[in-house]
Backbone as numpy.savetxt, mean C-alpha at the origin, in Angstrom:
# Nx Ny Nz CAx CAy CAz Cx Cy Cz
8.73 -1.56 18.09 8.53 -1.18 16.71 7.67 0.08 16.63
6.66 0.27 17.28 5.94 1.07 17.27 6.49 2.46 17.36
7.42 2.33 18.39 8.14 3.62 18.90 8.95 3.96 17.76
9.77 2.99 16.93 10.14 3.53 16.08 9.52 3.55 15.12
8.86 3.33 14.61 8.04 4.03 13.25 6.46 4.76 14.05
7.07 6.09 14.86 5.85 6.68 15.30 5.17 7.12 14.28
6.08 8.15 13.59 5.22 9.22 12.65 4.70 8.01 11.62
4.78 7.08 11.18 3.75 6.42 9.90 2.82 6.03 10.97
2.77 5.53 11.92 1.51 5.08 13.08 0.94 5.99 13.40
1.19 7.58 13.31 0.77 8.44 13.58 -0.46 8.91 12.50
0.57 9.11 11.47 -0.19 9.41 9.95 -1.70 8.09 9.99
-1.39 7.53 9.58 -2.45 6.29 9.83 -3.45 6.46 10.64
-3.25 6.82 11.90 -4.18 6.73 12.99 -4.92 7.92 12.87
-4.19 9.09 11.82 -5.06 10.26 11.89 -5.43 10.62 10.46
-5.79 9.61 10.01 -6.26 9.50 8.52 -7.88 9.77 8.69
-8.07 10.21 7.75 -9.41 10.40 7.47 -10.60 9.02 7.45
-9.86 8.10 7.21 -10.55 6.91 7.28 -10.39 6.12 8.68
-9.75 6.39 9.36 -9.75 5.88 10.65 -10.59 6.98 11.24
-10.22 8.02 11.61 -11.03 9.37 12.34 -12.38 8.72 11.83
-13.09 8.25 10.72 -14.55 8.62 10.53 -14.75 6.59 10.88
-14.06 5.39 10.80 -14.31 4.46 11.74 -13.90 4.61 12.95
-13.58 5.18 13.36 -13.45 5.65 15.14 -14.63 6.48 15.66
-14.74 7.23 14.93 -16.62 8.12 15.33 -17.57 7.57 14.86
-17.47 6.58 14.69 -18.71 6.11 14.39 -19.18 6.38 12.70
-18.88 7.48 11.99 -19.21 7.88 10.78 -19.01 6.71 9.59
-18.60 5.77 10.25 -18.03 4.92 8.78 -19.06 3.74 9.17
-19.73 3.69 8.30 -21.09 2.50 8.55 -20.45 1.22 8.04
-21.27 -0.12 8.07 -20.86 -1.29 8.14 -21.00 -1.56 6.49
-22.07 -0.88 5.53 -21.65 -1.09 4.33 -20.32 -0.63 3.74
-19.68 0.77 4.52 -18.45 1.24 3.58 -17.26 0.28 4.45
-17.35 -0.46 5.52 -16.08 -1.11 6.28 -16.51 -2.33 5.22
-17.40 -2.96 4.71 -17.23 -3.91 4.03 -16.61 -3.52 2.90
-16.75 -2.73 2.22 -16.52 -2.21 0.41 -15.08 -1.97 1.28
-14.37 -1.43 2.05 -13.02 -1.56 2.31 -12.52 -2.57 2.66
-13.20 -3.69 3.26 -12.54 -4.97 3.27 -12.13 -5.68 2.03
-13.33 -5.47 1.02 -13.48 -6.17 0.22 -12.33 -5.15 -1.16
-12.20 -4.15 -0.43 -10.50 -3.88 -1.65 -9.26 -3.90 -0.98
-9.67 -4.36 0.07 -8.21 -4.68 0.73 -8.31 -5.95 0.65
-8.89 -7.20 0.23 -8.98 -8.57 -0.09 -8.19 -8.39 -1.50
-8.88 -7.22 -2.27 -8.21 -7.79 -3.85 -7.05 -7.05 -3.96
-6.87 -6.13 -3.13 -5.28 -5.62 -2.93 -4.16 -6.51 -2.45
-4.93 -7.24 -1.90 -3.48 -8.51 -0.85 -3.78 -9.39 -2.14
-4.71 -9.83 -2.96 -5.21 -10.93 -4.00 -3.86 -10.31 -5.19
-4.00 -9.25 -5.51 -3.10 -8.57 -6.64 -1.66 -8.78 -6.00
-1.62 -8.45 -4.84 0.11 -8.24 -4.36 0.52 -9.75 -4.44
-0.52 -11.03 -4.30 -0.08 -12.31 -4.23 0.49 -12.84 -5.52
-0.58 -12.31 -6.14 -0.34 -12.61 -7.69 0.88 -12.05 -8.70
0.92 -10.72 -8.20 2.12 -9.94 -9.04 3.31 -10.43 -8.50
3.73 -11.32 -6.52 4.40 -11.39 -6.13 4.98 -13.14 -6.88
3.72 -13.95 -7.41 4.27 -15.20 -7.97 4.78 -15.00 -9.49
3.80 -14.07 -9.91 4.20 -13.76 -11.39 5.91 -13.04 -11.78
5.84 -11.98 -10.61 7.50 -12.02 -10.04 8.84 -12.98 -9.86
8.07 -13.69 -9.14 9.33 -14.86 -8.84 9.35 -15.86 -10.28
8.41 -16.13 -11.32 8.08 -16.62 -11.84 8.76 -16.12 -13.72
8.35 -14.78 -13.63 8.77 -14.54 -14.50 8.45 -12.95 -14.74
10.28 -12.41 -13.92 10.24 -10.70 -13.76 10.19 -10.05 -14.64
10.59 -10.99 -16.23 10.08 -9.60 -17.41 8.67 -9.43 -17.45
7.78 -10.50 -17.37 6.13 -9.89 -17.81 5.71 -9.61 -16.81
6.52 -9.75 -15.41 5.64 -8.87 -14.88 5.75 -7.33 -14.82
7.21 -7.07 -14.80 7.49 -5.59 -15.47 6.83 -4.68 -16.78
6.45 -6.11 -17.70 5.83 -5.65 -19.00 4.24 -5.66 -18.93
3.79 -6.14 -17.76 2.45 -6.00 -17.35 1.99 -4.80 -16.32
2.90 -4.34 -15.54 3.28 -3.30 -14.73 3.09 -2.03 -15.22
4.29 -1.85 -16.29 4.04 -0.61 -17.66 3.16 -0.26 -18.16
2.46 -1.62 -18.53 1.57 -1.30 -19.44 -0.04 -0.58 -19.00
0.35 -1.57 -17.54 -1.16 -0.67 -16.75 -0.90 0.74 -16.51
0.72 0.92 -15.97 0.82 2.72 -15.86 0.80 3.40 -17.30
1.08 2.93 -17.93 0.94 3.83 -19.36 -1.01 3.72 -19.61
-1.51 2.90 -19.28 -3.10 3.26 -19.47 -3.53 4.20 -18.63
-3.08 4.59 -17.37 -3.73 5.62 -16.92 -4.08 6.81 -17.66
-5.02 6.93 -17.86 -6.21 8.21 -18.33 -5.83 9.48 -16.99
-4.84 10.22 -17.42 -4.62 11.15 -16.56 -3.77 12.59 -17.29
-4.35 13.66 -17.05 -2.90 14.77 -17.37 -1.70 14.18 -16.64
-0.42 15.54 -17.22 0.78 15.17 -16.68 0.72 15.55 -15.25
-0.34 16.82 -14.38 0.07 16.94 -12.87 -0.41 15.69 -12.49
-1.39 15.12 -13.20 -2.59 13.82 -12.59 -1.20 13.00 -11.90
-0.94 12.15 -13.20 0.54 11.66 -13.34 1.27 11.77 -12.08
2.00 12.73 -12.15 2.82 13.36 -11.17 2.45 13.06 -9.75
0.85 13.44 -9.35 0.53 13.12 -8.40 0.41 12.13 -7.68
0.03 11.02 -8.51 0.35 9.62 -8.39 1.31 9.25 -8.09
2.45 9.60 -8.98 3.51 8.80 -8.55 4.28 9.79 -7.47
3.86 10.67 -6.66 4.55 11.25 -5.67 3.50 10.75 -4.81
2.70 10.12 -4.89 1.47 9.08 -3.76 2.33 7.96 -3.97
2.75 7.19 -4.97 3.28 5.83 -4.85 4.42 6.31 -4.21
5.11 6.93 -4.31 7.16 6.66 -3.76 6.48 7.14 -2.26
5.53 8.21 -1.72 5.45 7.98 -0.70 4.98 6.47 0.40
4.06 6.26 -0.74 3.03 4.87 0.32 5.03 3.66 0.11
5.40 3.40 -0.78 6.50 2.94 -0.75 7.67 3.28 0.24
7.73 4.08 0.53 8.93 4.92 1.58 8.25 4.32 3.08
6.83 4.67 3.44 6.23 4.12 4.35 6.04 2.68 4.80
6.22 1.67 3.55 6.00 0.47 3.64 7.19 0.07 3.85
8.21 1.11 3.29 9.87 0.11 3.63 10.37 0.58 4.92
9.71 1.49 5.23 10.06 1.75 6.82 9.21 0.95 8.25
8.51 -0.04 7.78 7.44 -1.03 8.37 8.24 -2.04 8.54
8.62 -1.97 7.21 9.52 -3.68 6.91 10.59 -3.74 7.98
11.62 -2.39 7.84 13.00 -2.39 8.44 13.16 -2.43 9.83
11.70 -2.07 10.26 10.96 -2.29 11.50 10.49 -3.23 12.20
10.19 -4.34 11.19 9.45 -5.53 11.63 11.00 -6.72 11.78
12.04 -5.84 10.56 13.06 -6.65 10.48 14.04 -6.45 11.78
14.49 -5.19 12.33 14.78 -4.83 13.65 13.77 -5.53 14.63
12.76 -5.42 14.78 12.51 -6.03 15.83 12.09 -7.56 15.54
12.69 -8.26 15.01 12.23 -9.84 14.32 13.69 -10.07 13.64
14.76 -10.01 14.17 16.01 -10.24 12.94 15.71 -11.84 13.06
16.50 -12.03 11.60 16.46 -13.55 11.14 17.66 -13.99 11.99
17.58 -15.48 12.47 19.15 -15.92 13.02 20.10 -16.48 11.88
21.01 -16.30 11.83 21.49 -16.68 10.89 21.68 -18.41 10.89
């Protein structure tokens, strides 16, 4: 898997946030404050993922409604959502990866 999804393992590994927990620069208060939004990031994905199976109009209508609150100009905007379709493009190339090397038996 690895081999095939080099370049996102690549990107990752030479992120600014790994480079500064790899040198040492990233102290044990900011690895906690990142644990602790990557807890409510997997907490949100659990939740939006039952509220999903559960019931896909509100969660679509809850979805909207947080992107329409963003407090942003239109490049702001823009920028975002050319950050989301990327982190998305990256995550479905993980999946197709995990799914190649893990196929289901039928």
């Amino acid at each position: 898997m690895r081999t095939a999804s080099h370049q996102q393992h690549t990107e990752a590994e030479t992120s600014t946030f790994m480079g500064d927990l790899l040198g040492g620069r990233l102290g044990v208060d900011a690895c906690t404050r990142c644990t602790e939004q990557l807890w409510f990031v997997y907490r949100a994905l659990e939740d939006g993922a039952e509220l999903l199976r559960n019931d896909p109009g509100a969660f679509k209508r809850g979805h909207r409604g947080l992107l329409d609150a963003v407090n942003a100009d239109d490049l702001e905007k823009q920028r975002i959502i050319d950050e989301c379709r990327r982190a998305f493009a990256l995550n479905t190339a993980v999946f197709r990866e995990l799914g190649e090397a893990s196929p289901l038996s039928a």
